[in-house]
Amino acid sequence: HDVAALTAVLRADAITSMPPFAWWVQGGDRIAGLIALGGCAGARLVPAAVNGSAGFGQYRPADGADGGPLRPFALVLVELRDGRVADSVTFLGSGDRFAEFGLPEFVPADR
């Protein structure tokens, strides 16, 4: 949950979205600012190839779990341009598909 590091890898004109929601945000600083609000605190990303593109499996603590393994939460696709993240798309509720992308069933909370 390193917001400064996230800001460093986002392009100034980066875009993020979360279909099917009407949630679309542009601007690296704005995106990082939303992450700083804490909704993703405790989450971990595990690299994966998603449909031939760079992506991640996002894992979060299970509801009410403290210190237990992190469970699949969403797939995140990223598009890089000039070595920085230009676009990201988060697909919530895709945890049941993680095995199709070679992602583990869970990750330890301390990973």
Backbone as a printed PyTorch tensor [residue, N CA C, xyz], in Angstrom:
tensor([[[  0.8440,  -1.1820,   0.0000],
         [  0.0000,   0.0000,   0.0000],
         [  0.8880,   1.2430,   0.0000]],

        [[  1.8760,   1.2170,  -0.8830],
         [  2.8520,   2.3080,  -0.9780],
         [  2.3790,   3.2910,  -2.0500]],

        [[  1.6900,   4.3330,  -1.6220],
         [  1.0770,   5.2780,  -2.5510],
         [  2.1390,   6.0480,  -3.3330]],

        [[  3.2500,   6.3880,  -2.6880],
         [  4.3260,   7.0980,  -3.3960],
         [  4.8920,   6.2360,  -4.5150]],

        [[  5.0820,   4.9430,  -4.2510],
         [  5.6020,   4.0400,  -5.2850],
         [  4.5790,   3.8780,  -6.4130]],

        [[  3.3070,   3.8020,  -6.0630],
         [  2.2630,   3.7020,  -7.0830],
         [  2.2640,   4.9410,  -7.9690]],

        [[  2.3340,   6.0970,  -7.3520],
         [  2.3590,   7.3470,  -8.1120],
         [  3.5390,   7.3650,  -9.0800]],

        [[  4.6660,   6.8200,  -8.6590],
         [  5.8730,   6.8160,  -9.4920],
         [  5.7190,   5.9470, -10.7360]],

        [[  4.8830,   4.9020, -10.6850],
         [  4.7430,   4.0190, -11.8480],
         [  3.5530,   4.3860, -12.7310]],

        [[  2.7070,   5.2920, -12.2620],
         [  1.5590,   5.7240, -13.0610],
         [  1.9390,   6.9040, -13.9510]],

        [[  1.5070,   6.8770, -15.1950],
         [  1.6660,   8.0450, -16.0620],
         [  0.7610,   9.1560, -15.5370]],

        [[  1.1200,  10.3900, -15.8060],
         [  0.3020,  11.5220, -15.3790],
         [ -1.1010,  11.4510, -15.9790]],

        [[ -1.2090,  10.8750, -17.1950],
         [ -2.5060,  10.7670, -17.8690],
         [ -3.1270,   9.3710, -17.7530]],

        [[ -2.6870,   8.5900, -16.7750],
         [ -3.1900,   7.2290, -16.5990],
         [ -4.7040,   7.2300, -16.4080]],

        [[ -5.3000,   6.1190, -16.8140],
         [ -6.7470,   5.9180, -16.6850],
         [ -6.9790,   4.6030, -15.9600]],

        [[ -7.9750,   4.5840, -15.0940],
         [ -8.3830,   3.3320, -14.4620],
         [ -9.8950,   3.2200, -14.5490]],

        [[-10.3650,   1.9840, -14.6910],
         [-11.8060,   1.7390, -14.7690],
         [-12.1290,   0.4090, -14.1070]],

        [[-13.4330,   0.2080, -13.8750],
         [-13.8800,  -0.9830, -13.1850],
         [-15.2430,  -1.4000, -13.7440]],

        [[-15.2510,  -1.9720, -14.9750],
         [-16.5390,  -2.3700, -15.5390],
         [-17.1860,  -3.4680, -14.6860]],

        [[-18.4670,  -3.5160, -14.6120],
         [-19.4680,  -2.7740, -15.3710],
         [-19.8810,  -1.4560, -14.7070]],

        [[-19.1730,  -1.0500, -13.6720],
         [-19.5270,   0.1870, -12.9740],
         [-19.1310,   1.4030, -13.8050]],

        [[-19.8410,   2.4750, -13.6220],
         [-19.5310,   3.7340, -14.3050],
         [-18.4380,   4.4480, -13.5110]],

        [[-17.3670,   3.7470, -13.2810],
         [-16.2380,   4.2460, -12.4930],
         [-15.0560,   4.3660, -13.4350]],

        [[-14.6610,   5.5840, -13.7030],
         [-13.5740,   5.8630, -14.6490],
         [-12.8370,   7.0720, -14.0960]],

        [[-11.5490,   6.9270, -13.8750],
         [-10.7530,   8.0060, -13.2810],
         [ -9.5210,   8.2200, -14.1520]],

        [[ -9.2010,   9.4800, -14.4110],
         [ -8.0030,   9.7990, -15.1820],
         [ -7.0830,  10.6740, -14.3410]],

        [[ -5.7850,  10.3720, -14.4390],
         [ -4.7520,  11.1490, -13.7560],
         [ -4.0550,  10.3170, -12.7030]],

        [[ -2.7540,  10.1520, -12.8550],
         [ -1.9810,   9.3510, -11.9160],
         [ -2.1390,   9.8030, -10.4770]],

        [[ -2.1010,  11.1090, -10.2400],
         [ -2.2520,  11.6180,  -8.8830],
         [ -3.6460,  11.3390,  -8.3280]],

        [[ -4.6650,  11.4720,  -9.1610],
         [ -6.0410,  11.1940,  -8.7060],
         [ -6.2190,   9.7170,  -8.3820]],

        [[ -5.6720,   8.8470,  -9.2250],
         [ -5.7800,   7.4090,  -8.9870],
         [ -5.0770,   7.0480,  -7.6890]],

        [[ -3.8480,   7.5360,  -7.5140],
         [ -3.1010,   7.2430,  -6.2900],
         [ -3.8160,   7.8010,  -5.0640]],

        [[ -4.4460,   8.9690,  -5.2110],
         [ -5.1960,   9.5530,  -4.1120],
         [ -6.3620,   8.6850,  -3.6730]],

        [[ -7.0240,   8.0440,  -4.6300],
         [ -8.1160,   7.1370,  -4.2960],
         [ -7.5940,   5.9100,  -3.5550]],

        [[ -6.4590,   5.3980,  -3.9740],
         [ -5.8610,   4.2390,  -3.3130],
         [ -5.4800,   4.6090,  -1.8780]],

        [[ -5.0120,   5.8390,  -1.6940],
         [ -4.5930,   6.3000,  -0.3660],
         [ -5.7470,   6.3050,   0.6330]],

        [[ -6.9860,   6.3130,   0.1560],
         [ -8.1250,   6.3190,   1.0650],
         [ -8.2180,   5.0420,   1.8890]],

        [[ -7.5320,   3.9950,   1.4640],
         [ -7.4180,   2.7960,   2.2930],
         [ -8.2790,   1.6130,   1.9220]],

        [[ -9.1120,   1.7220,   0.9150],
         [ -9.9780,   0.6050,   0.5460],
         [ -9.2290,  -0.6620,   0.1550]],

        [[ -7.9850,  -0.5100,  -0.2700],
         [ -7.1990,  -1.6660,  -0.6950],
         [ -6.1040,  -2.0260,   0.3160]],

        [[ -6.1430,  -1.4240,   1.4840],
         [ -5.1360,  -1.7330,   2.5040],
         [ -5.1860,  -3.2200,   2.8220]],

        [[ -4.0270,  -3.8330,   2.8930],
         [ -3.9420,  -5.2600,   3.1790],
         [ -4.0090,  -6.1420,   1.9520]],

        [[ -4.3310,  -5.5690,   0.8040],
         [ -4.4090,  -6.3580,  -0.4300],
         [ -3.0110,  -6.6330,  -0.9620]],

        [[ -2.8880,  -7.6950,  -1.7360],
         [ -1.6340,  -8.0520,  -2.3950],
         [ -1.9240,  -8.3370,  -3.8580]],

        [[ -0.9430,  -7.9980,  -4.7110],
         [ -1.0410,  -8.2860,  -6.1360],
         [ -0.0510,  -9.3790,  -6.4950]],

        [[ -0.4950, -10.3340,  -7.2930],
         [  0.3590, -11.4130,  -7.7790],
         [  0.3790, -11.3060,  -9.2980]],

        [[  1.5840, -11.1500,  -9.9010],
         [  1.6670, -10.9920, -11.3590],
         [  1.0780, -12.1840, -12.1100]],

        [[  0.4570, -11.8740, -13.2360],
         [ -0.1260, -12.9140, -14.0900],
         [ -0.2410, -12.3780, -15.5060]],

        [[ -0.1940, -13.2850, -16.4710],
         [ -0.5050, -12.9160, -17.8540],
         [ -2.0000, -13.1170, -18.0240]],

        [[ -2.6940, -12.0710, -18.4430],
         [ -4.1450, -12.1330, -18.6000],
         [ -4.4610, -11.8420, -20.0630]],

        [[ -4.8800, -12.8960, -20.7730],
         [ -5.2030, -12.7750, -22.1990],
         [ -4.0540, -12.1590, -22.9830]],

        [[ -2.8330, -12.5630, -22.6420],
         [ -1.6540, -12.0830, -23.3490],
         [ -1.1690, -10.7170, -22.9100]],

        [[ -1.8110, -10.1270, -21.9270],
         [ -1.4170,  -8.8160, -21.4250],
         [ -0.8970,  -8.9370, -20.0010]],

        [[ -0.1970,  -7.9090, -19.5630],
         [  0.2700,  -7.8740, -18.1820],
         [ -0.9230,  -7.7010, -17.2580]],

        [[ -0.8750,  -8.3750, -16.1380],
         [ -1.9690,  -8.2370, -15.1910],
         [ -1.5790,  -8.7730, -13.8340]],

        [[ -2.5460,  -8.7330, -12.9460],
         [ -2.3490,  -9.1800, -11.5750],
         [ -3.6200,  -9.8210, -11.0580]],

        [[ -3.4370, -10.7680, -10.1530],
         [ -4.5370, -11.2250,  -9.3300],
         [ -4.4760, -10.3930,  -8.0640]],

        [[ -5.5870,  -9.8170,  -7.6670],
         [ -5.6320,  -9.0490,  -6.4270],
         [ -6.2490,  -9.9280,  -5.3580]],

        [[ -5.5560, -10.0180,  -4.2270],
         [ -5.9920, -10.8220,  -3.0960],
         [ -6.2590,  -9.9000,  -1.9150]],

        [[ -7.3280, -10.2080,  -1.1820],
         [ -7.6890,  -9.4020,  -0.0100],
         [ -8.0420, -10.3260,   1.1470]],

        [[ -7.9570,  -9.7950,   2.3640],
         [ -8.3780, -10.6030,   3.5170],
         [ -9.8470, -10.9770,   3.3930]],

        [[-10.1880, -12.1880,   3.8230],
         [-11.5920, -12.6000,   3.8330],
         [-12.3290, -11.7440,   4.8590]],

        [[-13.6120, -11.5370,   4.6560],
         [-14.4090, -10.7440,   5.5920],
         [-14.2250, -11.2640,   7.0110]],

        [[-13.8530, -10.3660,   7.9060],
         [-13.7000, -10.7260,   9.3090],
         [-12.4130, -11.4680,   9.6310]],

        [[-11.6180, -11.7990,   8.6200],
         [-10.3790, -12.5410,   8.8570],
         [ -9.2630, -11.5770,   9.2400]],

        [[ -8.4840, -11.9590,  10.2060],
         [ -7.3560, -11.1370,  10.6360],
         [ -6.1130, -12.0050,  10.6630]],

        [[ -5.2210, -11.7820,   9.7180],
         [ -3.9780, -12.5360,   9.6870],
         [ -4.0470, -13.8450,   8.9290]],

        [[ -5.2090, -14.2420,   8.4690],
         [ -5.3460, -15.4710,   7.7060],
         [ -4.9220, -15.2650,   6.2710]],

        [[ -5.0230, -16.3040,   5.4630],
         [ -4.6170, -16.1740,   4.0580],
         [ -5.5160, -15.1900,   3.3100]],

        [[ -4.9390, -14.5670,   2.3090],
         [ -5.6720, -13.6350,   1.4700],
         [ -6.3680, -14.4120,   0.3610]],

        [[ -7.5810, -14.0330,   0.0480],
         [ -8.4060, -14.7320,  -0.9370],
         [ -8.5080, -13.9410,  -2.2380]],

        [[ -8.7420, -14.6150,  -3.3590],
         [ -8.9150, -13.9230,  -4.6350],
         [-10.0370, -12.8900,  -4.5600]],

        [[ -9.7730, -11.7370,  -5.1670],
         [-10.7490, -10.6510,  -5.1350],
         [-11.0640, -10.1190,  -6.5350]],

        [[-10.0110,  -9.8200,  -7.3200],
         [-10.2320,  -9.2190,  -8.6390],
         [ -9.0410,  -9.4930,  -9.5470]],

        [[ -9.2930,  -9.4300, -10.8450],
         [ -8.2180,  -9.4340, -11.8360],
         [ -7.9840,  -7.9950, -12.2620]],

        [[ -6.7170,  -7.6250, -12.3780],
         [ -6.3580,  -6.2690, -12.7750],
         [ -5.4820,  -6.3580, -14.0200]],

        [[ -5.9330,  -5.8000, -15.1160],
         [ -5.1460,  -5.7390, -16.3440],
         [ -4.4760,  -4.3760, -16.4080]],

        [[ -3.2250,  -4.3560, -16.8630],
         [ -2.5190,  -3.0850, -16.9920],
         [ -1.9300,  -2.9690, -18.3880]],

        [[ -1.9120,  -1.7510, -18.8760],
         [ -1.2780,  -1.4430, -20.1530],
         [ -0.1490,  -0.4680, -19.8540]],

        [[  1.0300,  -0.8240, -20.3240],
         [  2.1910,   0.0350, -20.1190],
         [  2.4610,   0.8630, -21.3570]],

        [[  2.8970,   2.0680, -21.1350],
         [  3.3360,   2.9400, -22.2150],
         [  4.5530,   3.6920, -21.7170]],

        [[  5.6450,   3.6110, -22.4690],
         [  6.8930,   4.2670, -22.0810],
         [  7.3450,   3.8460, -20.6870]],

        [[  7.1230,   2.5710, -20.3570],
         [  7.6110,   2.0190, -19.0980],
         [  6.7860,   2.3500, -17.8720]],

        [[  5.6260,   2.9760, -18.0480],
         [  4.7710,   3.3170, -16.9100],
         [  3.3390,   2.8820, -17.2030]],

        [[  2.5500,   2.7350, -16.1570],
         [  1.1700,   2.2880, -16.3150],
         [  0.3330,   3.4070, -16.9290]],

        [[ -0.2570,   3.0950, -18.0880],
         [ -1.0990,   4.0550, -18.7970],
         [ -2.5790,   3.7720, -18.5560]],

        [[ -2.9190,   2.5090, -18.3410],
         [ -4.3100,   2.1230, -18.2070],
         [ -4.3950,   0.8940, -17.3220]],

        [[ -5.4040,   0.8670, -16.4640],
         [ -5.6790,  -0.3420, -15.6830],
         [ -7.1810,  -0.5620, -15.6590]],

        [[ -7.5470,  -1.8340, -15.7270],
         [ -8.9540,  -2.2220, -15.6840],
         [ -9.0810,  -3.3040, -14.6260]],

        [[ -9.9570,  -3.0760, -13.6660],
         [-10.1560,  -4.0240, -12.5730],
         [-11.4830,  -4.7420, -12.7740]],

        [[-11.4300,  -6.0740, -12.7490],
         [-12.6090,  -6.9110, -12.8940],
         [-12.9100,  -7.5480, -11.5400]],

        [[-13.8640,  -6.9560, -10.8210],
         [-14.2620,  -7.4840,  -9.5230],
         [-15.0090,  -8.7970,  -9.6900]],

        [[-14.9930,  -9.6060,  -8.6410],
         [-15.7740, -10.8390,  -8.6590],
         [-15.2430, -11.8990,  -9.5830]],

        [[-13.9830, -11.7930,  -9.9550],
         [-13.3980, -12.7620, -10.8820],
         [-12.5260, -13.7870, -10.1620]],

        [[-12.5930, -13.8100,  -8.8380],
         [-11.7480, -14.7020,  -8.0570],
         [-11.9170, -16.1710,  -8.3740]],

        [[-13.0990, -16.5630,  -8.7960],
         [-13.3240, -17.9720,  -9.1250],
         [-12.6490, -18.3840, -10.4270]],

        [[-12.0730, -17.4260, -11.1450],
         [-11.3980, -17.7200, -12.4160],
         [ -9.8750, -17.6890, -12.2880]],

        [[ -9.3430, -17.4560, -11.1010],
         [ -7.8990, -17.2800, -10.9200],
         [ -7.0840, -18.4630, -11.4420]],

        [[ -7.5410, -19.6770, -11.2380],
         [ -6.7870, -20.8560, -11.6760],
         [ -6.5490, -20.8350, -13.1820]],

        [[ -7.4810, -20.2760, -13.9440],
         [ -7.3260, -20.1910, -15.4000],
         [ -6.1220, -19.3410, -15.8000]],

        [[ -5.6740, -18.4780, -14.8960],
         [ -4.5470, -17.5910, -15.1780],
         [ -3.3010, -18.0030, -14.4090]],

        [[ -3.3180, -19.2280, -13.8680],
         [ -2.1650, -19.7460, -13.1470],
         [ -1.9540, -19.1040, -11.7860]],

        [[ -2.9740, -18.4930, -11.2530],
         [ -2.8720, -17.8260,  -9.9530],
         [ -3.2400, -18.7890,  -8.8330]],

        [[ -2.6020, -18.6530,  -7.6640],
         [ -2.8880, -19.5630,  -6.5590],
         [ -4.2640, -19.3160,  -5.9460]],

        [[ -4.7380, -20.3230,  -5.2070],
         [ -6.0430, -20.2640,  -4.5550],
         [ -6.0600, -19.2020,  -3.4510]],

        [[ -4.9250, -18.9890,  -2.8100],
         [ -4.7920, -17.9670,  -1.7660],
         [ -3.3140, -17.6060,  -1.6420]],

        [[ -3.0150, -16.5200,  -0.9690],
         [ -1.6340, -16.1570,  -0.6520],
         [ -1.5500, -15.8500,   0.8350]],

        [[ -0.4030, -16.1370,   1.4450],
         [ -0.2540, -15.8150,   2.8730],
         [ -0.3520, -14.3000,   3.0850]],

        [[ -0.8920, -13.9050,   4.2000],
         [ -1.0680, -12.4790,   4.4990],
         [  0.2740, -11.7600,   4.6090]],

        [[  1.3220, -12.4620,   4.9720],
         [  2.6310, -11.8110,   5.1620],
         [  3.5030, -11.8220,   3.9240]],

        [[  2.9580, -12.2010,   2.7810],
         [  3.7390, -12.2920,   1.5570],
         [  4.1860, -10.9370,   1.0940]]])
